[in-house]
GROMACS .gro file of C-alpha atoms in nm:
model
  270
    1UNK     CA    1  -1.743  12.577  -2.547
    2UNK     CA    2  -1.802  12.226  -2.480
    3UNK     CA    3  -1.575  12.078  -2.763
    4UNK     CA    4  -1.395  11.755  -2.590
    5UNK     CA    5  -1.626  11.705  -2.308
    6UNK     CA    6  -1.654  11.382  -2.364
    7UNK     CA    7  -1.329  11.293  -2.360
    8UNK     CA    8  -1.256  11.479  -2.069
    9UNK     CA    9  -1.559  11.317  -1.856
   10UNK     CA   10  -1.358  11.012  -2.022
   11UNK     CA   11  -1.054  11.112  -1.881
   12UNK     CA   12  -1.141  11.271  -1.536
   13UNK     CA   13  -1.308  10.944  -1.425
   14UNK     CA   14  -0.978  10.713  -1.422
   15UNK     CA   15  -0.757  10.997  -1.355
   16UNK     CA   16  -0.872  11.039  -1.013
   17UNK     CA   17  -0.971  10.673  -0.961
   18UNK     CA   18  -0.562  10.600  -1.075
   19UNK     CA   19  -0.412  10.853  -0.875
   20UNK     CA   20  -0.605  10.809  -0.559
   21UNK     CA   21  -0.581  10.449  -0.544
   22UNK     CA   22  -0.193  10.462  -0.622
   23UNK     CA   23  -0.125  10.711  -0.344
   24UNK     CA   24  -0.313  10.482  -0.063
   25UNK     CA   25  -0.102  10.220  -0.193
   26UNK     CA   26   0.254  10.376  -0.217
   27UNK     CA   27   0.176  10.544   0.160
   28UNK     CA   28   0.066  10.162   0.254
   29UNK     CA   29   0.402  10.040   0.104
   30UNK     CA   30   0.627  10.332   0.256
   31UNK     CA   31   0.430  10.338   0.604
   32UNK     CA   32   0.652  10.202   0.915
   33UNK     CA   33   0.516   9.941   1.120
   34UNK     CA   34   0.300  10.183   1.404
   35UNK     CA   35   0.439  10.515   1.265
   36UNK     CA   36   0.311  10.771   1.054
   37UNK     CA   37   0.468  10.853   0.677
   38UNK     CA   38   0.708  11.155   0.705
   39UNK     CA   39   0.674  11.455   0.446
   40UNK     CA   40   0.997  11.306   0.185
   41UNK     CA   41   0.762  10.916   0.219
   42UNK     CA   42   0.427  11.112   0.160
   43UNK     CA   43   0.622  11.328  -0.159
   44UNK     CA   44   0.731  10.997  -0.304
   45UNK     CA   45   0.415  10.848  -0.276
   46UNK     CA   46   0.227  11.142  -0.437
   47UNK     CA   47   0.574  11.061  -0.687
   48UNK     CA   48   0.492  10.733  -0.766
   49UNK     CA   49   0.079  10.795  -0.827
   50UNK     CA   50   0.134  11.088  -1.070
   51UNK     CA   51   0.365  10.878  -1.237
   52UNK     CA   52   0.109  10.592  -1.264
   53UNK     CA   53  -0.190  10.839  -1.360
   54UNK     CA   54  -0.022  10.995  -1.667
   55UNK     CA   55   0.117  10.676  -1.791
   56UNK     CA   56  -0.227  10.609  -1.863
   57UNK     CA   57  -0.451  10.910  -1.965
   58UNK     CA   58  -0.170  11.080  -2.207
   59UNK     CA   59  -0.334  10.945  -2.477
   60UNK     CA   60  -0.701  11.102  -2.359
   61UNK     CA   61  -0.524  11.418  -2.262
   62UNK     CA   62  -0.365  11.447  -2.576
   63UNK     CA   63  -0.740  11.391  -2.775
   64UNK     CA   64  -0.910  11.615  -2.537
   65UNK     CA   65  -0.693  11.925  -2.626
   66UNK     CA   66  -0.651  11.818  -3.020
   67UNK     CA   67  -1.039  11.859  -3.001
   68UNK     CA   68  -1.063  12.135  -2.789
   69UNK     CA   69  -0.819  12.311  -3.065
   70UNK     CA   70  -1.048  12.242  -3.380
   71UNK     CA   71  -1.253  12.516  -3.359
   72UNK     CA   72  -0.980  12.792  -3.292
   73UNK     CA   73  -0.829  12.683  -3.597
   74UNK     CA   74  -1.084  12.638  -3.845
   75UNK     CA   75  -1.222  12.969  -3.754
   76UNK     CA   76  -0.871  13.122  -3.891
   77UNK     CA   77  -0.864  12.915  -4.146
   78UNK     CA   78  -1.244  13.119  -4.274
   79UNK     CA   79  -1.079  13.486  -4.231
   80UNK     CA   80  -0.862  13.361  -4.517
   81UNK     CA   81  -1.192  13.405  -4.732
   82UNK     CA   82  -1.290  13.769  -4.600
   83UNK     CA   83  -1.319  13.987  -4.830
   84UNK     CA   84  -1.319  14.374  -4.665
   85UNK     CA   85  -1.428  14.698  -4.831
   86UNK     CA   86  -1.473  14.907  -4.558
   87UNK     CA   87  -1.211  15.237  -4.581
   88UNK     CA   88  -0.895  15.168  -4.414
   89UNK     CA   89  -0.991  14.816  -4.351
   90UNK     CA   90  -0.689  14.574  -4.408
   91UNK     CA   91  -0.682  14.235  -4.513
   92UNK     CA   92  -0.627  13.971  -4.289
   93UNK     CA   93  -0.334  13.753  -4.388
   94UNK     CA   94  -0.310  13.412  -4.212
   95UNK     CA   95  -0.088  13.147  -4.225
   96UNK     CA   96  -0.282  12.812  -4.300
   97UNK     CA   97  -0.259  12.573  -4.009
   98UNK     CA   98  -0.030  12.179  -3.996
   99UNK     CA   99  -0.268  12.000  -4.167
  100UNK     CA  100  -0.435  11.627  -4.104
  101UNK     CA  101  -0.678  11.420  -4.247
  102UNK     CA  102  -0.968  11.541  -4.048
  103UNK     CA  103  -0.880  11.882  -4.092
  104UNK     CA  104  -0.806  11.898  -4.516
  105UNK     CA  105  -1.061  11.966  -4.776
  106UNK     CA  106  -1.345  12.185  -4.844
  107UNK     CA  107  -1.581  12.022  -4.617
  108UNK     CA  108  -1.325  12.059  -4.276
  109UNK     CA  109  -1.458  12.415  -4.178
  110UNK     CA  110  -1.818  12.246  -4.119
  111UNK     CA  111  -1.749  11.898  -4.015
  112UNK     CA  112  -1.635  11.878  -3.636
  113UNK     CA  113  -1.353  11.622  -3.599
  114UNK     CA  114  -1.399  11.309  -3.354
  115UNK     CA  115  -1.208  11.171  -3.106
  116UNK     CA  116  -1.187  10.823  -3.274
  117UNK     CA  117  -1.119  11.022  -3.625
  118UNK     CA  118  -0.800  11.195  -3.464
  119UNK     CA  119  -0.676  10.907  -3.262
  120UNK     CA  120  -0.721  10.647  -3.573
  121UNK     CA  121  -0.521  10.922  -3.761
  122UNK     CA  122  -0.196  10.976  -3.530
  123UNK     CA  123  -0.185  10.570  -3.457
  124UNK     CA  124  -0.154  10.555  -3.851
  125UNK     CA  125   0.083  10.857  -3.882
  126UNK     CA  126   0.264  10.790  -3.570
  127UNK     CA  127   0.224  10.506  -3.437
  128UNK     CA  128   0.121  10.465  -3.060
  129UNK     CA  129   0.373  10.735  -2.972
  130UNK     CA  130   0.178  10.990  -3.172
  131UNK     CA  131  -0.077  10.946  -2.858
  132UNK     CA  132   0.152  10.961  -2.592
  133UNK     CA  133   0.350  11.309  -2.822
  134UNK     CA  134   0.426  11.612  -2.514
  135UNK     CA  135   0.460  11.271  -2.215
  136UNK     CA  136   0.717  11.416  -2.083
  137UNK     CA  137   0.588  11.763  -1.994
  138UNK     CA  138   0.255  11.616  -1.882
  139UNK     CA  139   0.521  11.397  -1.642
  140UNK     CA  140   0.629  11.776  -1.561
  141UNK     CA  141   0.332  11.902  -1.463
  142UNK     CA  142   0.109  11.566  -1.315
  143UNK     CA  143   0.391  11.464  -1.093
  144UNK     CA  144   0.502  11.759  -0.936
  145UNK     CA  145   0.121  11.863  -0.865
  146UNK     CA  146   0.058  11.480  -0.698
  147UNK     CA  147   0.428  11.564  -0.466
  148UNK     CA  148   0.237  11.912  -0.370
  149UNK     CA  149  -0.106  11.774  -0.346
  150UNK     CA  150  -0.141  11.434  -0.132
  151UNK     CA  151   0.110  11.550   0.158
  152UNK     CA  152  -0.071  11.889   0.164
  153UNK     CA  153  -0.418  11.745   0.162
  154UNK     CA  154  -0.326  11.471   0.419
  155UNK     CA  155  -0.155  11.752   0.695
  156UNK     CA  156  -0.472  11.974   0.603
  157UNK     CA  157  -0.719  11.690   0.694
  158UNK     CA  158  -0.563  11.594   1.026
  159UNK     CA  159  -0.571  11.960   1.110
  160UNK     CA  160  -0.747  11.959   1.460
  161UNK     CA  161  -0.831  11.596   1.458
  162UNK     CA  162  -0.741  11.388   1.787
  163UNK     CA  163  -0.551  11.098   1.671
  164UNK     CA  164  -0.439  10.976   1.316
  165UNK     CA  165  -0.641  10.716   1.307
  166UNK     CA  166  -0.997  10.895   1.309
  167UNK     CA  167  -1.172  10.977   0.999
  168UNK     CA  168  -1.168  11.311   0.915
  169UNK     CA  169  -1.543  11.500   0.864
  170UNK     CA  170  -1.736  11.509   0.512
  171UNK     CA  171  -1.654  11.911   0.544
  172UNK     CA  172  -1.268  11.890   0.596
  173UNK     CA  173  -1.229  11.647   0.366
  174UNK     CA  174  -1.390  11.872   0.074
  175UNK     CA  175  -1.229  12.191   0.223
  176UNK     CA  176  -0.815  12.003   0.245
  177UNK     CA  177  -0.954  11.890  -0.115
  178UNK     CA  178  -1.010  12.222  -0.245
  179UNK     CA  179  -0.754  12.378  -0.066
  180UNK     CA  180  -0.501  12.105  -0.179
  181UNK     CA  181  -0.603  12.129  -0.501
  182UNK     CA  182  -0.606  12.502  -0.584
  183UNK     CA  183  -0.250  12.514  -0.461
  184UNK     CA  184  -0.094  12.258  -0.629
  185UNK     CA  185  -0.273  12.345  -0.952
  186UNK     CA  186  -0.152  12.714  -0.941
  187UNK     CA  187   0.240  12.589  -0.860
  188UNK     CA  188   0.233  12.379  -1.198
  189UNK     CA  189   0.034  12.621  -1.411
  190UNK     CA  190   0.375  12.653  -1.610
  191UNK     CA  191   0.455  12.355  -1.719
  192UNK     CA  192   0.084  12.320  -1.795
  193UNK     CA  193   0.137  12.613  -2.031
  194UNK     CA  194   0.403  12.406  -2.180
  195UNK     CA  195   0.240  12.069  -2.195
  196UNK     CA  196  -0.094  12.213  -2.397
  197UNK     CA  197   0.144  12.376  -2.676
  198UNK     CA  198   0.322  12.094  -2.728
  199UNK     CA  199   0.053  11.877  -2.742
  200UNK     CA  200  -0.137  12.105  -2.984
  201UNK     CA  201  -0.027  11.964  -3.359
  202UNK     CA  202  -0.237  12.160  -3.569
  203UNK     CA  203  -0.096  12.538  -3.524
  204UNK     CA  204  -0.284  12.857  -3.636
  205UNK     CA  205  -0.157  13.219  -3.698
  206UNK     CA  206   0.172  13.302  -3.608
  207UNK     CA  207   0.185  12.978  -3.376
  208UNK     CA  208   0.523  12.834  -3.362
  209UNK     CA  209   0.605  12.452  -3.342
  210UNK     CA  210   0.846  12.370  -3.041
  211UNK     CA  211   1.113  12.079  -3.032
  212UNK     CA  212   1.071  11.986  -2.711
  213UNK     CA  213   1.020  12.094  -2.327
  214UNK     CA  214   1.297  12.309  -2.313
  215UNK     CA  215   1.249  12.507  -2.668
  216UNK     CA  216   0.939  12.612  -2.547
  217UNK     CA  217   0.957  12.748  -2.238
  218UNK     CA  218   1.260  12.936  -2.363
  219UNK     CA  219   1.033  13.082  -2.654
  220UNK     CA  220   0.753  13.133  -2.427
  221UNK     CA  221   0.957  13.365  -2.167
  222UNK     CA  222   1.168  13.501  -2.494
  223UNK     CA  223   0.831  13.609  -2.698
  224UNK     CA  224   0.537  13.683  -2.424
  225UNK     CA  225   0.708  13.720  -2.066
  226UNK     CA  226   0.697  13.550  -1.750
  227UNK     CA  227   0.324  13.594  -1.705
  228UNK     CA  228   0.234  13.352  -2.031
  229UNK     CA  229   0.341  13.092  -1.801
  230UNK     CA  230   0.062  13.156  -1.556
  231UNK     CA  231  -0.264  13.224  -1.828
  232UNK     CA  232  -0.535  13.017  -1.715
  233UNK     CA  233  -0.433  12.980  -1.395
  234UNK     CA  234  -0.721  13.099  -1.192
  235UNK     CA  235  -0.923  12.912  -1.388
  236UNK     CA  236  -0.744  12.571  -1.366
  237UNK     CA  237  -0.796  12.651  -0.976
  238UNK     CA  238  -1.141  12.769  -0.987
  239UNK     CA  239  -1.193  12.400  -1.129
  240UNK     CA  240  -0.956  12.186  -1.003
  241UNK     CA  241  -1.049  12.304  -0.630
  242UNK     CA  242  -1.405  12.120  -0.658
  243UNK     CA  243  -1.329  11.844  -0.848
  244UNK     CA  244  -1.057  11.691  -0.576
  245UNK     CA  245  -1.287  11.848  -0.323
  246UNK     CA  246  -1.560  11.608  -0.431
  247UNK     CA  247  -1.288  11.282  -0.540
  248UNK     CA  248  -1.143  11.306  -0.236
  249UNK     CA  249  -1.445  11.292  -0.034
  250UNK     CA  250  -1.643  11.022  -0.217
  251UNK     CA  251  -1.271  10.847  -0.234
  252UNK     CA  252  -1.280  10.894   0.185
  253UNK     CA  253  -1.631  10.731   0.226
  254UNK     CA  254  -1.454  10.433   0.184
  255UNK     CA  255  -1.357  10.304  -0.179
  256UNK     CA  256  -0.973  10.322  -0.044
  257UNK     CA  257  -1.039  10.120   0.269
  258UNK     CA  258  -1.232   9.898   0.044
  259UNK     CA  259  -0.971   9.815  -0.248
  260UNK     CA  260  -0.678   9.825  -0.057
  261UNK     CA  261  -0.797   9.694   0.306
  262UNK     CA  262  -0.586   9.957   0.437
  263UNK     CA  263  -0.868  10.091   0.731
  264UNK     CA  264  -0.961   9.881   1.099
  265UNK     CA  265  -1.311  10.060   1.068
  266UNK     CA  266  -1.541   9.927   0.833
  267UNK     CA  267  -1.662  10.171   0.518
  268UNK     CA  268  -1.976  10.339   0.736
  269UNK     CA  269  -1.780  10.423   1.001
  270UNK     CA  270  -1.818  10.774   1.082
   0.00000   0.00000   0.00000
């Protein structure tokens, strides 16, 4: 269950910290002298921070769900050896999965690839674009959800607030957070769908290797329906709601004023 935790506390760390920090700076660059940012300036913003986040954590995404993965498949790889006598029982048949070098040999089913044993293996297979392999559909998903996110999050923290200038309470912040959050996560769900399969290189039974964005959402719809595009979704809310509940309020302390001089009121203002 907790396969790739470490590289996702890896990842979730300068994700936010990247796309948080890139936002306050595009709105600072887009922001008219004494005016607010409209909704199109606040969308490009939110444009240019996805942009800037998943230029840089591809490479942990892509070892995150690689590791996440290992276990599914090694586990089909051992119903190859099951030998049934029940009556009526049938034999499992299953196709043996893409192989790599931390996943061939006898001793695979028991030893638990690493992080640094899959990444050392695509740079020499690949090269550096074996780490950055599904980019564009993680620019899919990551950029639309930072266009949906930072303009809804900033119109839901100013609701009821005086003037634009105040700071917004430690509740309203968390709640625009999780708010934000859950609906943005749910819009992209899709091409979430689509960036995990193509990122997966070691397939199992009956998995299917796509050539590219495109391929596979056509297979997808073609093969298991509309709704395959939205599995996971509620969870992918249930925990994306907290965790930009909680960024966005340690982020609205004052780490943005701080790194980017933006705020007139000093980082304990209240």
């Amino acid at each position: 269950m907790y396969r790739g935790a470490a590289v996702n506390l890896t990842l979730v760390t300068p994700e936010k910290a990247i796309k948080l920090a890139a936002n306050d700076y595009f709105r600072h660059l887009l922001a008219r002298d004494g005016m607010g940012l409209t909704i199109p300036r606040e969308m490009v913003a939110g444009c240019g921070a996805g942009t800037c986040q998943v230029i840089i954590t591809t490479p942990m995404e892509m070892l995150k769900i690689q590791l996440q993965d290992a276990g599914r498949v090694a586990s089909q790889q051992l119903v190859r050896g099951v030998h049934c006598t029940a009556p009526g029982c049938k034999l499992v048949a299953v196709s043996p999965p893409l192989t790599r070098a931390y996943n061939i040999g006898p001793a695979a089913l028991t030893r638990r690839p690493s992080a640094t044993q899959i990444a050392v293996e695509l740079l020499r297979t690949q090269g550096i674009k074996g780490l950055y392999k599904g980019l564009g559909a993680t620019l899919l998903r990551d950029v639309p959800f930072s266009i949906i996110y930072f303009p809804l999050f900033a119109h839901l923290n100013r609701v009821g607030q005086g003037t634009p200038e105040g700071r917004a309470p430690f509740h309203r912040s968390f709640l625009a957070g999780c708010v934000a959050g859950s609906v943005a996560a749910v819009s992209v769900n899709p091409c979430d769908v689509i960036k995990t399969r193509l990122q997966s290189l070691s397939k199992g039974t009956n998995e299917e290797s796509y050539t590219g964005i495109v391929d596979c959402a056509r297979r997808i719809w073609l093969k298991e329906g509309p709704s395959a595009f939205l599995k996971g979704a509620g969870c992918r809310a249930l925990v994306i709601a907290p965790l930009f509940g909680i960024a966005q309020v340690i982020y609205f302390i004052g780490v943005g004023e701080f790194l980017l001089d933006l705020s007139r009121y000093s980082r304990f203002s209240t």
